[in-house]
PDB file of C-alpha atoms in Angstrom:
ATOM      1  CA  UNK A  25       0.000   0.000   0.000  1.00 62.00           C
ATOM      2  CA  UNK A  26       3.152   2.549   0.697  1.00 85.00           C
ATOM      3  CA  UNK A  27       4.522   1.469  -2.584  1.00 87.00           C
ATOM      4  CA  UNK A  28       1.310   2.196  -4.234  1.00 89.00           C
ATOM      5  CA  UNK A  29       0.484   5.441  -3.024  1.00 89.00           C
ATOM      6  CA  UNK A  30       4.418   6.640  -3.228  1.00 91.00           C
ATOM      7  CA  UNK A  31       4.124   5.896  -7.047  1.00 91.00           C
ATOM      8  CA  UNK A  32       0.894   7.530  -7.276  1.00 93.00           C
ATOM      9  CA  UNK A  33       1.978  10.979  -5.521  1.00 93.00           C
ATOM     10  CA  UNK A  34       4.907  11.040  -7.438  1.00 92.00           C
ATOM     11  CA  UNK A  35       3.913  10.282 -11.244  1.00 91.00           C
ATOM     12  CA  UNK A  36       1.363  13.416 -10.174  1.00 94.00           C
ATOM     13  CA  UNK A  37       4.116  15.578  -9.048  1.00 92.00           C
ATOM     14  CA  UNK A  38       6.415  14.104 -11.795  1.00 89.00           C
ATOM     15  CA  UNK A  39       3.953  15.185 -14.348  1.00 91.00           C
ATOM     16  CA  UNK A  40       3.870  18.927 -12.796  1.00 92.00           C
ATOM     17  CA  UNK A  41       7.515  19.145 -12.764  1.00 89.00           C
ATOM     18  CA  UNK A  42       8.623  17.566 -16.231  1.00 85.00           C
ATOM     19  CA  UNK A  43      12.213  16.125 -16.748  1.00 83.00           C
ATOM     20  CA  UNK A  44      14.825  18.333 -15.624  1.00 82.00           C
ATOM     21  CA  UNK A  45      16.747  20.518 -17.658  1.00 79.00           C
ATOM     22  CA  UNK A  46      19.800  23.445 -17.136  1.00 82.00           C
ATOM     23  CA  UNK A  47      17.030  26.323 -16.245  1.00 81.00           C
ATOM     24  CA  UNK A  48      16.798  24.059 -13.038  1.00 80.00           C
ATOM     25  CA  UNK A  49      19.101  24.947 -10.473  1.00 81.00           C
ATOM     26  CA  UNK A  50      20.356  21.491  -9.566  1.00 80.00           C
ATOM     27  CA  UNK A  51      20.823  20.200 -13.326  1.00 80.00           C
ATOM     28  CA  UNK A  52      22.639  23.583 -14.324  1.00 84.00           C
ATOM     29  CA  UNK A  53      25.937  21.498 -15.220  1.00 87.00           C
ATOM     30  CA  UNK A  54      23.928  18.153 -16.192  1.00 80.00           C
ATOM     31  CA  UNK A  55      22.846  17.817 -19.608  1.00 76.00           C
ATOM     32  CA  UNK A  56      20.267  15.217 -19.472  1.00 77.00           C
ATOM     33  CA  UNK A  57      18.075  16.204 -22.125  1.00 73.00           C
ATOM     34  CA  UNK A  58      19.024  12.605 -24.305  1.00 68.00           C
ATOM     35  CA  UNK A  59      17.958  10.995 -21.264  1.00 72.00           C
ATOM     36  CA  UNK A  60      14.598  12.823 -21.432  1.00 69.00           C
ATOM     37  CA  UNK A  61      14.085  11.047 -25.053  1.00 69.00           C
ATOM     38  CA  UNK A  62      14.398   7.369 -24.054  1.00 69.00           C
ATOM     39  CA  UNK A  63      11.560   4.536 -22.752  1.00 68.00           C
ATOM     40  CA  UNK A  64      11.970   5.419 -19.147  1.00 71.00           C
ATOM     41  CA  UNK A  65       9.471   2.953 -18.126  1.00 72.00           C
ATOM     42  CA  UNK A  66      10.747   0.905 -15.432  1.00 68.00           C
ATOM     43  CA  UNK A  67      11.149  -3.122 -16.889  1.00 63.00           C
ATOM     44  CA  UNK A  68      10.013  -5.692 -15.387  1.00 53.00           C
ATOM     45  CA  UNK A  69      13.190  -7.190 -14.537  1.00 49.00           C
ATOM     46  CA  UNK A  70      14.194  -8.789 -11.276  1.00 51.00           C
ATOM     47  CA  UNK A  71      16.553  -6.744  -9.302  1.00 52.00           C
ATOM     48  CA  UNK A  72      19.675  -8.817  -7.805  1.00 55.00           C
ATOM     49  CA  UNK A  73      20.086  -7.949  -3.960  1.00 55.00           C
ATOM     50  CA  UNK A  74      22.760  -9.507  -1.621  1.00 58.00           C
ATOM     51  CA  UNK A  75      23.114  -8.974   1.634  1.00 65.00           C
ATOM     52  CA  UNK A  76      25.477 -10.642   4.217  1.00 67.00           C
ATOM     53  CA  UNK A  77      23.361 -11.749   7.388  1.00 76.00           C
ATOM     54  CA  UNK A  78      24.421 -10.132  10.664  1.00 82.00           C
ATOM     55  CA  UNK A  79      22.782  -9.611  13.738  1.00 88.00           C
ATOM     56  CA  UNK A  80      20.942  -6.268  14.668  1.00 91.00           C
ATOM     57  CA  UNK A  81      20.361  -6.055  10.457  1.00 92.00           C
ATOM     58  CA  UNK A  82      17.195  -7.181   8.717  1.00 91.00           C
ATOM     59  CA  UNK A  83      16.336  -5.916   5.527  1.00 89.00           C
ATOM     60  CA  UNK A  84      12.780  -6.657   4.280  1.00 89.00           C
ATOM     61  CA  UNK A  85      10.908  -5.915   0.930  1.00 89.00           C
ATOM     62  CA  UNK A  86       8.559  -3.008   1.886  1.00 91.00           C
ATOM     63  CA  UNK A  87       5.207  -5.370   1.954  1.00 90.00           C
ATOM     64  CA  UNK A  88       7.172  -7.581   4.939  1.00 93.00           C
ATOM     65  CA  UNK A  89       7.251  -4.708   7.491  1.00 93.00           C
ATOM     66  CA  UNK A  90       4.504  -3.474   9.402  1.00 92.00           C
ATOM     67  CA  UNK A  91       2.452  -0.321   8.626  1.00 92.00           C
ATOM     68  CA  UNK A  92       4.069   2.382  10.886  1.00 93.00           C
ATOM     69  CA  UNK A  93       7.414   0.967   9.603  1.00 94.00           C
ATOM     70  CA  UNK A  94       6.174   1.250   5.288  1.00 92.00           C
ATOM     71  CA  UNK A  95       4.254   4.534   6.041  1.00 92.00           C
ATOM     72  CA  UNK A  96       7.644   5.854   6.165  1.00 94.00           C
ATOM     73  CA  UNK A  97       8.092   5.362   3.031  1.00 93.00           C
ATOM     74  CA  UNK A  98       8.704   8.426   1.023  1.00 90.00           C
ATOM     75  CA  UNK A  99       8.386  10.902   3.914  1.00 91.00           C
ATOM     76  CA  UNK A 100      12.570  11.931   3.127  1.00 92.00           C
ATOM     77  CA  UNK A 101      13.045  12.414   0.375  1.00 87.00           C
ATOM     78  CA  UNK A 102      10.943  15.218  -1.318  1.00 84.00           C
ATOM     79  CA  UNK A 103       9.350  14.778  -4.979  1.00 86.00           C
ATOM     80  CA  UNK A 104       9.905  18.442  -5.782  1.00 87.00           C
ATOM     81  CA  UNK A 105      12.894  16.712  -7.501  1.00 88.00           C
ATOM     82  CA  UNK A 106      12.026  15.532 -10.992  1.00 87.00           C
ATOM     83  CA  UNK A 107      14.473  12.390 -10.836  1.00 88.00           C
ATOM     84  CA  UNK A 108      13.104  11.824  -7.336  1.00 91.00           C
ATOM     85  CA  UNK A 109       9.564  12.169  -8.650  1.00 91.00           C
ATOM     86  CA  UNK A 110      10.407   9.881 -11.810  1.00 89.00           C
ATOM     87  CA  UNK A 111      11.724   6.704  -8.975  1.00 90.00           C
ATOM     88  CA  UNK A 112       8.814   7.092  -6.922  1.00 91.00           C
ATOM     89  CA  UNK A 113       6.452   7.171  -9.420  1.00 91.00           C
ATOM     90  CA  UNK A 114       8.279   4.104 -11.461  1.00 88.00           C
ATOM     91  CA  UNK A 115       9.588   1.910  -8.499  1.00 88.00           C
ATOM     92  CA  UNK A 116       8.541  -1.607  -8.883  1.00 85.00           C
ATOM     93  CA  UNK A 117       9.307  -2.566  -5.123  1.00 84.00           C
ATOM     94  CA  UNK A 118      11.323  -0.976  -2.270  1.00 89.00           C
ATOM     95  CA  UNK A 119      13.451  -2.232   0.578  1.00 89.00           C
ATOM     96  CA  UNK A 120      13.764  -1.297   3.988  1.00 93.00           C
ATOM     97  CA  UNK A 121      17.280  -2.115   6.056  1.00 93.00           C
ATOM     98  CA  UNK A 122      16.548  -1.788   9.754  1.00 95.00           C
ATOM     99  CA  UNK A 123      20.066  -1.742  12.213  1.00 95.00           C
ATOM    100  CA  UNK A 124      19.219  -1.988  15.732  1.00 96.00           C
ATOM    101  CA  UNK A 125      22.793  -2.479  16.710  1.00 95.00           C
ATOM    102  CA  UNK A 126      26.396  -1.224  15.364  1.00 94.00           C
ATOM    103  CA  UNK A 127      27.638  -3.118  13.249  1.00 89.00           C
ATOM    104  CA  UNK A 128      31.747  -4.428  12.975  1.00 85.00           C
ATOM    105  CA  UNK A 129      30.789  -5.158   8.989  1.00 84.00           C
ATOM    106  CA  UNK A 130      29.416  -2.699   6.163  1.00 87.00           C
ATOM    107  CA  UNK A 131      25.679  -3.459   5.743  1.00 87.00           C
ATOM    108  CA  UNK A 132      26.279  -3.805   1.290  1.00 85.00           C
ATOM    109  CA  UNK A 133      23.621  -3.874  -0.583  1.00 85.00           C
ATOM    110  CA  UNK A 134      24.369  -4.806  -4.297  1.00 82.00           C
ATOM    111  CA  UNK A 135      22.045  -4.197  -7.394  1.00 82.00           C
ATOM    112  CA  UNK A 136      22.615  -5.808 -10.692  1.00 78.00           C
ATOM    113  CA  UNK A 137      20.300  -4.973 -13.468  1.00 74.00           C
ATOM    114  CA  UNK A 138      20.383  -5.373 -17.180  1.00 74.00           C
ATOM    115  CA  UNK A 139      17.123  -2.680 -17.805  1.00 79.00           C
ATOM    116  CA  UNK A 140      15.676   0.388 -16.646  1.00 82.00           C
ATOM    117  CA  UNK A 141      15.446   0.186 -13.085  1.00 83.00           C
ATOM    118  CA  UNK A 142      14.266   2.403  -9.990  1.00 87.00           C
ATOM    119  CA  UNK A 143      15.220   0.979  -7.103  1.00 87.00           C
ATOM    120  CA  UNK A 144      13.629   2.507  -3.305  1.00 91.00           C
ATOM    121  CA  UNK A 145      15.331   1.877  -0.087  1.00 92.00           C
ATOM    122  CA  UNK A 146      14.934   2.963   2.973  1.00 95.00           C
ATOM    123  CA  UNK A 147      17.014   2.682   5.875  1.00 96.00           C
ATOM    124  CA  UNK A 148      16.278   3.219   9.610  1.00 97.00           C
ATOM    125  CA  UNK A 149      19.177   3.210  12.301  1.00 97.00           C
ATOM    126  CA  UNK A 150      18.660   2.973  15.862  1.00 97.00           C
ATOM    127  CA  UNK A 151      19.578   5.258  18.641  1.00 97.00           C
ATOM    128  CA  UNK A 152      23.172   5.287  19.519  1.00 97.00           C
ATOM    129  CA  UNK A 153      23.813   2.642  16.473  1.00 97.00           C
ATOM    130  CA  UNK A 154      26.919   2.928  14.660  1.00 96.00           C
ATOM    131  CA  UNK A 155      27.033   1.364  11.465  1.00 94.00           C
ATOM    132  CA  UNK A 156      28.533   1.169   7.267  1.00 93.00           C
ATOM    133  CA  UNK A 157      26.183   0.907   4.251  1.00 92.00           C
ATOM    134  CA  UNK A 158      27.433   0.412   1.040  1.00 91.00           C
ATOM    135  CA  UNK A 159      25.326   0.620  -2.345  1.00 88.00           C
ATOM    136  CA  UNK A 160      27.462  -1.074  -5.182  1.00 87.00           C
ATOM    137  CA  UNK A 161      25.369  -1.095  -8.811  1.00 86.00           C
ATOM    138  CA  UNK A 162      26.377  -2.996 -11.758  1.00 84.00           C
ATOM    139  CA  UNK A 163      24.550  -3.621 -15.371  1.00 81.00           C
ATOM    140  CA  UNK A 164      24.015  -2.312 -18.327  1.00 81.00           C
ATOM    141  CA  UNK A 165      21.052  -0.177 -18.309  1.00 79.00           C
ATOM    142  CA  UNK A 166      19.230   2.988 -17.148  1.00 81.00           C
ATOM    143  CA  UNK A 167      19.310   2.708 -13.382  1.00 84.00           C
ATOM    144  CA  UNK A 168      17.468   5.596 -10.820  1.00 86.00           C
ATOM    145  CA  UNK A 169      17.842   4.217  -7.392  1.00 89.00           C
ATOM    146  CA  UNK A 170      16.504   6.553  -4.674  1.00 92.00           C
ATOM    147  CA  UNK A 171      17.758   6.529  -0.733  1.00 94.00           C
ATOM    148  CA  UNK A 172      16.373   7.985   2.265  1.00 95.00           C
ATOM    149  CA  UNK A 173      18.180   7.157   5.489  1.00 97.00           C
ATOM    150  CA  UNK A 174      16.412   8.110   8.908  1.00 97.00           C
ATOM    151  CA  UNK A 175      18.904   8.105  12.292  1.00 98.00           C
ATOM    152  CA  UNK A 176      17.281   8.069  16.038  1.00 97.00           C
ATOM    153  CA  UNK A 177      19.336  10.174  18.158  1.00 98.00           C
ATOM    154  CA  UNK A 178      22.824   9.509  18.425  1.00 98.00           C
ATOM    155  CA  UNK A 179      23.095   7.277  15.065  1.00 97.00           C
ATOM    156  CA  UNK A 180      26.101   7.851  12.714  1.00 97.00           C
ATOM    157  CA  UNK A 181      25.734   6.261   9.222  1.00 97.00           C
ATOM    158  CA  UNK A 182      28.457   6.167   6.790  1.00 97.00           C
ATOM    159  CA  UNK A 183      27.011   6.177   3.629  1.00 95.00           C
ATOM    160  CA  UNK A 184      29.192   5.268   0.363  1.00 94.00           C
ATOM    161  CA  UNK A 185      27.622   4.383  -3.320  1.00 92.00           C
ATOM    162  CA  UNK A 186      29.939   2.108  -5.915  1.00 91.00           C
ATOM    163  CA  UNK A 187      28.654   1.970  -9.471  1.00 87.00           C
ATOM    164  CA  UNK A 188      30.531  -0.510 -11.667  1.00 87.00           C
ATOM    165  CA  UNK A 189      28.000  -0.701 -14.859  1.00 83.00           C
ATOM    166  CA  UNK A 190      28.689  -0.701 -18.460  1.00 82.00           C
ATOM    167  CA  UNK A 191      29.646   2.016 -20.473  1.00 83.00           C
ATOM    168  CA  UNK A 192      26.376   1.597 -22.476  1.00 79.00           C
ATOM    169  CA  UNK A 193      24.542   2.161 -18.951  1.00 79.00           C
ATOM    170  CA  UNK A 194      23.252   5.100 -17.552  1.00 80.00           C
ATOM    171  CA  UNK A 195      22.697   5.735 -13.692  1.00 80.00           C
ATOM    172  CA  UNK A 196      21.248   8.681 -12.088  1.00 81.00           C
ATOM    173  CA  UNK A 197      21.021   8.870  -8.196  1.00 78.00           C
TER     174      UNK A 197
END
């Protein structure tokens, strides 16, 4: 139901914003106007995820968690971004990676695609919890992922983002 209503808000607010261009503040140095041109419909194509098991980690596809946890779901990360917009509106599923406890080993969360892709995650850390999250992409088409990371009091999150895709892919995050 958070999946559904995320891609409903956003394809609205996508559709009042069109695809960004220079005369947008953000995009002033990215030319993405080729980009604007191609089949960005998301494929139906299974996206690859592997995550080592560790304790105080569980990461869940957004219909496995409970309500308060999914309604959470899009509240970061705000469509009055067009690329932001375009993943909500286009993402096929989401995942949520809950750390209750620090953690000695990066949480890595790998993504391997071979289409036009949107991937959603969302990640909650507990209070006090240190921890490492590492998104690493790979493929060899159009990938959008979109992130939004909520810390309790006292959480620290290193963040760091690896793309290793072809040179005929495009990704936008």
């Amino acid at each position: 139901m958070a999946l559904a209503h995320l891609n409903l808000q956003a394809a609205e607010q996508f559709e009042t914003l069109g695809w960004p261009n220079r005369r947008v503040e953000q995009y002033k140095y990215s030319d993405l106007t080729a980009m604007g041109k191609a089949d960005l419909a998301a494929s139906q194509v299974v996206v690859t995820l592997s995550v080592p098991e560790q304790e105080g980690l569980l990461v869940s596809k957004i219909d496995q968690v409970d309500a308060a946890v999914a309604g959470l779901l899009g509240t970061v990360l705000p469509l009055n971004d067009a690329l932001a917009a375009l993943n909500g509106s286009q993402a096929q599923d989401a995942f949520v990676v809950q750390i209750t406890q620090s953690l000695a080993e990066p949480v890595e969360l790998r993504f391997t695609a071979a289409a036009t892709t949107y991937p959603r995650i969302l990640v909650l850390v507990g209070e006090g919890v240190e921890a490492s999250l590492v998104e690493s992409y790979e493929g060899t088409g159009i990938c959008a992922p979109a992130v939004e990371v909520i810390l309790d009091a006292g959480a620290k999150l290193n963040h760091l983002r690896a793309q290793t895709c072809s040179d005929e892919a495009t990704h936008l995050s």
